[in-house]
XYZ file of C-alpha atoms in Angstrom:
466
model
C -57.718 -61.498 95.211
C -57.172 -63.342 91.965
C -59.558 -63.731 89.060
C -62.458 -61.570 87.973
C -61.675 -58.537 90.048
C -60.229 -55.301 88.921
C -56.491 -55.855 88.402
C -56.841 -59.316 89.740
C -55.833 -61.409 86.835
C -52.703 -62.879 88.351
C -49.795 -62.536 90.714
C -47.961 -60.181 88.294
C -50.738 -57.885 87.449
C -50.933 -54.528 89.180
C -47.241 -54.148 89.738
C -45.333 -51.184 88.452
C -43.427 -52.071 85.344
C -43.539 -55.031 82.919
C -43.755 -58.589 84.012
C -40.335 -59.394 82.898
C -38.830 -56.502 84.850
C -37.411 -54.763 81.723
C -37.582 -51.060 81.234
C -40.428 -49.593 79.218
C -40.580 -46.536 77.190
C -43.629 -44.314 76.483
C -46.650 -46.243 75.332
C -45.403 -49.477 77.038
C -42.904 -50.356 74.267
C -39.437 -51.696 75.315
C -36.971 -48.823 75.673
C -33.553 -48.889 74.102
C -30.658 -47.948 76.403
C -29.635 -45.078 74.195
C -33.207 -43.798 73.695
C -34.348 -40.603 75.410
C -37.844 -40.455 76.749
C -40.045 -38.214 74.658
C -41.931 -37.019 77.749
C -41.422 -37.014 81.547
C -42.057 -40.414 83.036
C -45.272 -40.895 84.929
C -45.225 -41.064 88.697
C -44.676 -44.807 89.510
C -47.559 -45.099 92.012
C -49.963 -43.613 89.430
C -49.134 -46.321 86.851
C -52.198 -48.570 87.185
C -52.979 -51.900 85.598
C -54.437 -51.690 82.212
C -57.992 -52.613 83.457
C -58.203 -49.953 86.238
C -60.660 -47.357 85.092
C -59.913 -43.717 84.708
C -61.602 -41.275 87.162
C -63.876 -38.892 85.361
C -65.829 -35.999 86.989
C -69.038 -38.024 86.593
C -67.547 -40.967 88.343
C -66.699 -38.696 91.301
C -70.283 -37.576 91.442
C -71.316 -41.279 91.559
C -68.740 -42.080 94.241
C -70.121 -39.283 96.439
C -73.745 -40.456 95.859
C -72.641 -44.026 96.686
C -71.159 -42.884 99.960
C -74.334 -40.962 100.983
C -76.618 -43.912 99.997
C -74.392 -46.583 101.737
C -74.338 -44.498 104.897
C -78.063 -44.059 104.913
C -78.638 -47.805 104.243
C -76.202 -48.888 106.861
C -77.698 -46.567 109.467
C -81.207 -47.798 108.711
C -80.117 -51.397 108.938
C -78.423 -50.837 112.262
C -81.555 -49.183 113.593
C -83.545 -52.153 112.430
C -81.170 -54.473 114.172
C -81.449 -52.604 117.505
C -85.261 -52.572 117.134
C -85.428 -56.204 116.484
C -83.176 -57.073 119.460
C -85.358 -54.866 121.748
C -88.551 -56.645 120.508
C -86.941 -60.089 120.772
C -85.404 -59.719 124.283
C -87.199 -56.749 125.775
C -84.155 -54.370 126.219
C -83.733 -50.820 125.068
C -80.077 -50.249 125.966
C -76.932 -52.096 126.989
C -75.367 -55.156 125.371
C -77.156 -58.102 123.881
C -75.645 -60.560 126.246
C -77.171 -58.873 129.307
C -80.553 -58.793 127.623
C -80.313 -62.495 126.675
C -79.374 -63.446 130.188
C -82.242 -61.464 131.628
C -84.709 -62.931 129.155
C -84.262 -66.479 130.434
C -83.451 -69.868 128.840
C -86.930 -70.453 127.443
C -87.092 -67.214 125.576
C -83.738 -67.814 124.018
C -84.856 -71.116 122.488
C -88.192 -69.653 121.327
C -86.554 -66.558 119.777
C -83.947 -68.560 117.980
C -86.543 -71.075 116.709
C -88.623 -68.244 115.347
C -85.501 -66.689 113.671
C -84.943 -70.101 111.950
C -88.504 -70.266 110.702
C -88.305 -66.695 109.510
C -84.999 -67.205 107.839
C -86.018 -70.323 106.009
C -89.467 -69.053 104.871
C -88.102 -65.563 104.069
C -85.219 -66.664 101.802
C -87.348 -69.400 100.142
C -90.017 -66.839 99.308
C -87.451 -64.306 98.220
C -85.897 -66.692 95.841
C -89.253 -67.488 94.283
C -90.239 -63.868 94.089
C -87.007 -62.543 92.592
C -86.131 -65.457 90.362
C -82.674 -66.598 89.578
C -79.523 -64.641 90.472
C -77.372 -64.395 93.602
C -76.836 -61.620 96.162
C -73.153 -62.171 97.137
C -70.952 -59.135 96.803
C -67.878 -61.207 95.886
C -69.714 -63.140 93.252
C -71.022 -59.875 91.678
C -67.591 -58.249 91.645
C -65.596 -61.241 90.344
C -68.069 -63.009 88.098
C -71.110 -60.970 87.373
C -69.562 -57.679 86.112
C -70.425 -55.778 89.261
C -74.201 -56.277 88.890
C -76.416 -57.124 91.880
C -80.189 -57.700 91.727
C -81.819 -54.911 93.741
C -84.834 -56.675 95.153
C -82.824 -59.829 96.008
C -80.073 -57.885 97.591
C -82.168 -55.493 99.716
C -84.429 -58.369 100.734
C -81.505 -60.481 101.840
C -80.003 -57.550 103.713
C -83.276 -56.912 105.560
C -83.680 -60.641 106.553
C -80.003 -60.910 107.583
C -80.338 -57.956 109.911
C -83.541 -59.205 111.465
C -82.164 -62.705 112.215
C -78.868 -61.341 113.621
C -80.993 -59.006 115.890
C -82.732 -62.067 117.085
C -79.526 -63.676 118.035
C -78.366 -65.575 114.995
C -74.637 -66.413 115.337
C -73.637 -64.408 112.227
C -72.019 -61.079 111.562
C -73.960 -57.924 111.086
C -71.781 -56.400 108.385
C -73.079 -58.545 105.457
C -76.218 -56.556 105.203
C -74.816 -53.064 104.908
C -72.085 -54.304 102.618
C -74.666 -55.959 100.373
C -77.022 -52.892 100.483
C -74.200 -50.507 99.657
C -72.996 -52.606 96.760
C -76.518 -53.052 95.374
C -77.244 -49.345 95.493
C -74.014 -48.622 93.787
C -74.878 -51.157 91.092
C -78.214 -49.535 90.452
C -76.598 -46.036 90.261
C -74.083 -47.535 87.707
C -76.985 -48.848 85.604
C -78.741 -45.557 85.715
C -75.615 -43.627 84.774
C -74.746 -46.163 81.977
C -71.137 -46.602 82.849
C -69.063 -49.464 81.688
C -68.114 -52.758 83.481
C -64.770 -51.617 84.976
C -66.423 -48.486 86.498
C -69.458 -50.448 87.760
C -67.123 -52.891 89.542
C -65.209 -50.085 91.108
C -68.378 -48.424 92.237
C -70.007 -51.541 93.670
C -66.782 -52.267 95.598
C -66.802 -48.822 96.971
C -70.401 -49.190 98.009
C -69.704 -52.448 99.817
C -66.653 -50.976 101.661
C -68.660 -47.942 102.569
C -71.439 -50.070 103.999
C -68.901 -51.864 106.178
C -67.084 -48.660 107.205
C -70.225 -46.738 108.369
C -71.555 -49.394 110.745
C -68.275 -50.032 112.493
C -66.980 -46.458 112.140
C -63.837 -47.560 110.360
C -63.434 -45.362 107.269
C -59.843 -46.226 106.592
C -60.330 -49.907 107.320
C -63.373 -49.935 105.035
C -61.313 -48.419 102.251
C -58.553 -50.974 102.646
C -61.078 -53.729 102.564
C -62.369 -52.373 99.391
C -58.824 -52.377 97.870
C -57.310 -55.598 99.337
C -60.318 -57.842 99.526
C -62.808 -56.744 96.918
C -60.619 -55.186 94.229
C -57.249 -57.009 94.934
C -55.177 -53.938 93.904
C -53.466 -51.274 95.975
C -53.440 -48.420 93.399
C -53.698 -44.734 93.993
C -56.256 -44.491 91.286
C -58.532 -46.891 93.221
C -57.608 -45.734 96.696
C -59.014 -42.237 96.194
C -62.605 -43.206 95.413
C -62.580 -45.944 98.043
C -61.520 -43.481 100.649
C -63.959 -40.906 99.547
C -66.868 -43.314 99.613
C -66.037 -44.772 103.020
C -65.397 -41.348 104.613
C -68.713 -39.897 103.276
C -70.625 -43.017 104.432
C -69.188 -42.901 107.846
C -69.834 -39.230 108.200
C -73.503 -39.675 107.143
C -73.901 -42.492 109.759
C -72.698 -40.209 112.570
C -76.187 -38.629 112.383
C -77.703 -41.709 114.171
C -74.952 -44.235 114.921
C -72.355 -44.007 117.715
C -69.112 -42.301 116.862
C -66.820 -44.028 119.412
C -64.780 -47.266 119.047
C -66.543 -50.502 118.783
C -64.492 -52.037 121.523
C -63.865 -50.132 124.752
C -60.661 -51.045 126.518
C -57.876 -49.102 128.412
C -54.804 -48.120 126.476
C -52.384 -50.997 125.994
C -48.797 -49.937 126.186
C -46.058 -51.537 124.233
C -44.125 -54.150 126.023
C -41.288 -56.585 125.231
C -43.641 -59.447 126.289
C -46.300 -58.578 123.743
C -43.731 -58.128 120.944
C -42.270 -61.615 121.493
C -45.716 -63.050 121.941
C -46.709 -61.680 118.552
C -44.112 -63.990 117.052
C -45.633 -67.014 118.665
C -49.320 -66.196 118.208
C -48.939 -65.363 114.445
C -48.332 -68.891 113.214
C -50.933 -70.315 115.577
C -53.476 -67.871 114.394
C -52.630 -68.762 110.867
C -53.417 -72.400 111.489
C -56.679 -71.443 113.293
C -57.592 -69.316 110.314
C -56.932 -72.138 107.828
C -59.236 -74.459 109.838
C -61.928 -71.712 110.061
C -61.834 -71.126 106.261
C -62.043 -74.781 105.497
C -65.025 -75.128 107.913
C -66.848 -72.274 106.073
C -66.115 -73.910 102.671
C -67.678 -77.172 103.777
C -70.731 -75.348 105.290
C -71.261 -73.303 102.200
C -71.040 -76.294 99.806
C -73.800 -78.126 101.875
C -76.308 -75.212 102.021
C -79.808 -76.568 101.231
C -81.792 -75.667 98.209
C -85.437 -75.711 97.320
C -87.798 -76.919 100.144
C -84.844 -77.951 102.275
C -84.351 -74.211 102.929
C -87.696 -74.180 104.803
C -86.514 -76.812 107.271
C -82.830 -76.537 107.827
C -82.599 -73.047 109.377
C -85.369 -73.810 111.838
C -83.640 -77.019 112.985
C -80.133 -75.467 113.250
C -81.305 -72.191 114.929
C -83.313 -74.125 117.444
C -80.226 -76.193 118.306
C -78.242 -72.968 118.731
C -80.971 -71.764 121.124
C -80.622 -74.934 123.153
C -76.834 -74.436 123.406
C -77.473 -70.881 124.468
C -79.161 -72.092 127.645
C -75.834 -72.886 129.272
C -73.827 -70.503 127.017
C -75.762 -67.323 126.211
C -72.632 -65.759 124.850
C -73.149 -67.796 121.663
C -76.055 -65.583 120.496
C -75.421 -62.669 118.274
C -72.478 -61.790 116.155
C -69.953 -62.287 119.078
C -69.207 -58.739 120.085
C -69.899 -59.509 123.627
C -67.428 -62.436 123.635
C -64.779 -60.151 122.304
C -65.483 -57.632 125.080
C -65.149 -60.342 127.657
C -61.946 -61.623 126.122
C -60.346 -58.154 126.022
C -61.265 -57.670 129.644
C -60.010 -61.070 130.720
C -63.441 -61.823 132.100
C -63.724 -65.357 130.970
C -62.312 -68.373 132.866
C -60.149 -70.794 130.922
C -62.796 -73.437 130.672
C -65.291 -70.936 129.278
C -62.643 -69.796 126.726
C -62.083 -73.310 125.603
C -65.840 -74.091 125.232
C -66.587 -70.811 123.340
C -63.543 -71.351 121.164
C -64.936 -74.688 120.151
C -68.741 -73.839 119.915
C -68.771 -70.367 118.367
C -67.087 -71.467 115.025
C -69.439 -74.538 114.971
C -72.622 -72.570 115.543
C -71.650 -69.846 113.074
C -70.664 -72.342 110.366
C -73.860 -74.286 111.026
C -75.987 -71.206 110.782
C -74.409 -70.279 107.485
C -74.642 -73.841 106.203
C -78.338 -73.964 107.066
C -78.980 -71.509 104.248
C -78.979 -68.275 106.224
C -77.198 -65.194 105.025
C -74.905 -63.254 107.300
C -71.405 -61.926 107.840
C -68.344 -63.514 109.236
C -66.246 -60.440 110.222
C -67.024 -60.313 114.004
C -67.232 -64.194 114.343
C -63.655 -64.325 112.816
C -62.477 -61.666 115.367
C -64.132 -63.764 118.136
C -61.965 -66.782 117.166
C -58.745 -64.770 117.177
C -59.597 -62.928 120.425
C -60.306 -66.192 122.255
C -57.209 -67.915 120.836
C -55.050 -64.928 121.903
C -56.732 -64.789 125.290
C -56.134 -68.489 125.930
C -52.493 -68.478 124.749
C -51.942 -65.248 126.711
C -53.026 -66.918 129.934
C -50.130 -69.378 129.638
C -47.674 -66.680 128.329
C -48.351 -64.342 131.212
C -47.152 -67.078 133.620
C -43.725 -66.675 132.079
C -43.743 -62.938 131.055
C -46.597 -60.709 132.197
C -48.398 -58.225 129.891
C -51.827 -56.572 129.656
C -54.472 -59.197 128.992
C -56.191 -57.109 126.240
C -53.039 -57.117 124.290
C -53.029 -60.902 123.923
C -56.563 -60.834 122.628
C -56.052 -57.953 120.233
C -52.984 -59.659 118.621
C -54.849 -62.922 118.250
C -57.871 -61.171 116.771
C -55.837 -59.280 114.166
C -53.871 -62.248 113.102
C -56.835 -64.600 112.545
C -58.736 -61.887 110.774
C -55.845 -61.074 108.455
C -55.210 -64.773 107.467
C -58.963 -65.516 107.110
C -59.523 -62.568 104.829
C -56.119 -62.584 103.175
C -55.856 -58.836 103.859
C -52.901 -58.036 106.198
C -53.010 -54.149 105.900
C -56.793 -54.023 106.318
C -56.580 -56.230 109.461
C -54.030 -54.106 111.188
C -55.817 -50.835 110.434
C -59.228 -52.355 111.391
C -58.010 -53.412 114.853
C -56.512 -50.004 115.435
C -59.695 -48.250 114.346
C -62.036 -50.694 116.261
C -60.139 -50.117 119.520
C -58.611 -46.636 119.162
C -56.341 -47.375 122.124
C -53.824 -49.869 120.811
C -51.615 -47.655 118.725
C -48.580 -48.764 120.732
C -49.246 -52.276 119.413
C -48.677 -51.434 115.806
C -45.395 -53.315 115.581
C -46.534 -56.482 117.437
C -49.732 -56.369 115.318
C -47.730 -56.403 112.138
C -45.546 -59.246 113.352
C -48.522 -61.359 114.404
C -50.343 -60.689 111.149
C -47.264 -61.448 109.034
C -46.802 -64.771 110.829
C -50.390 -65.691 110.245
C -50.415 -64.728 106.593
C -47.143 -66.739 105.935
C -48.710 -69.840 107.452
C -52.033 -69.459 105.596
C -50.264 -68.873 102.233
C -47.916 -71.782 102.807
C -50.989 -73.971 103.120
C -52.551 -72.386 99.976
C -55.564 -71.127 101.844
C -58.059 -68.827 100.119
C -60.018 -66.066 101.684
C -63.347 -66.402 103.491
C -64.842 -64.563 100.511
C -63.375 -66.869 97.846
C -64.687 -70.048 99.379
C -68.228 -68.700 99.221
C -68.159 -68.312 95.475
C -70.507 -70.621 93.630
C -68.910 -73.497 91.776
C -68.317 -72.825 88.027
């Protein structure tokens, strides 16, 4: 990312060596060709940008504490989500889609309408109670020196979890990311550390919150580096990895330890490798459209008393759409499962590919707070599944492979995080290791298209206007 983040001041920052490519001697001074170095040169991948903080023993203690707190907070929020879903739709186990279908059409509408009323009233009251100040992790890292208001952040995380549990078409990861970052910010204030260290710790808290609820410690660390800090530096990678691993280990006490998406092992095939070259650019275009849709939705979010009305109207509309299409409710995990298993007919894929982005953008634009991680995966999985149906007529391959490639490519282009997207799909599935090369090809194509169209990330477009 550019601007405001650690090491994110421009395209040339964070690279090894000087901007002009010339040699540097000790202390950063230009080296003469006949000059001998006064000391051994530092290991290249340890040479960090000037604003990357040093790692002191006290900071390592704070990193460990951040991992523990993020793991506990993420676990508590996921238990709250499950309890909310059980109360709303009367189920104790199984997937949300089955519970929604068994609950009946009338209950879907009533629950979503209630979620809209709760969202509007809750965030309106929260804003009045906590006063000015936002609760977006990206804003805090890039513009607010890593500071997050505790009451506003935890209140937002609580409300977001409840409405997603009631079926709001938003991602569940926003709440644990926000809680982890807010707790890290409070730790930083108590420890009295400087701005650079506070930003690093808050980013680690956000990545750890994400990692623990999806059981993706390496993917969470890469999200911390690629998306939130914008720098791949060994000095930053170590605390990010530590926080995410600790949080994930803590969450194993109560949360599942298996992969998020269950599917049979997908073998490597020539068909999928060539398909990756085709789906990448298409996914890039889809991601560009998705990011622009979120930008428009975020810019038109209501304020003041409008926040009391808009969520109720939008969520009720989503509930009505869920009468014929119950798959629209929730973050979209069930849609991804269906796409991976080739259990959706082509007309259903087309309808869901159109409606899911619209209802998610509409829910966000109504003023509700939630994540976009799984909804983005949904778009990619549906696109891959749809394109794969036609491709399979020419060159057969496992249906799950088409959906996985599409999901990774759209996710990478939407987040502007190619490494994180590849690793996340491998960790979320645990059975697609043979697809590493096709995944990289698809992600590369998608990133190239999105960058050619100068598309920012999903997180950048949600920053408040300056």
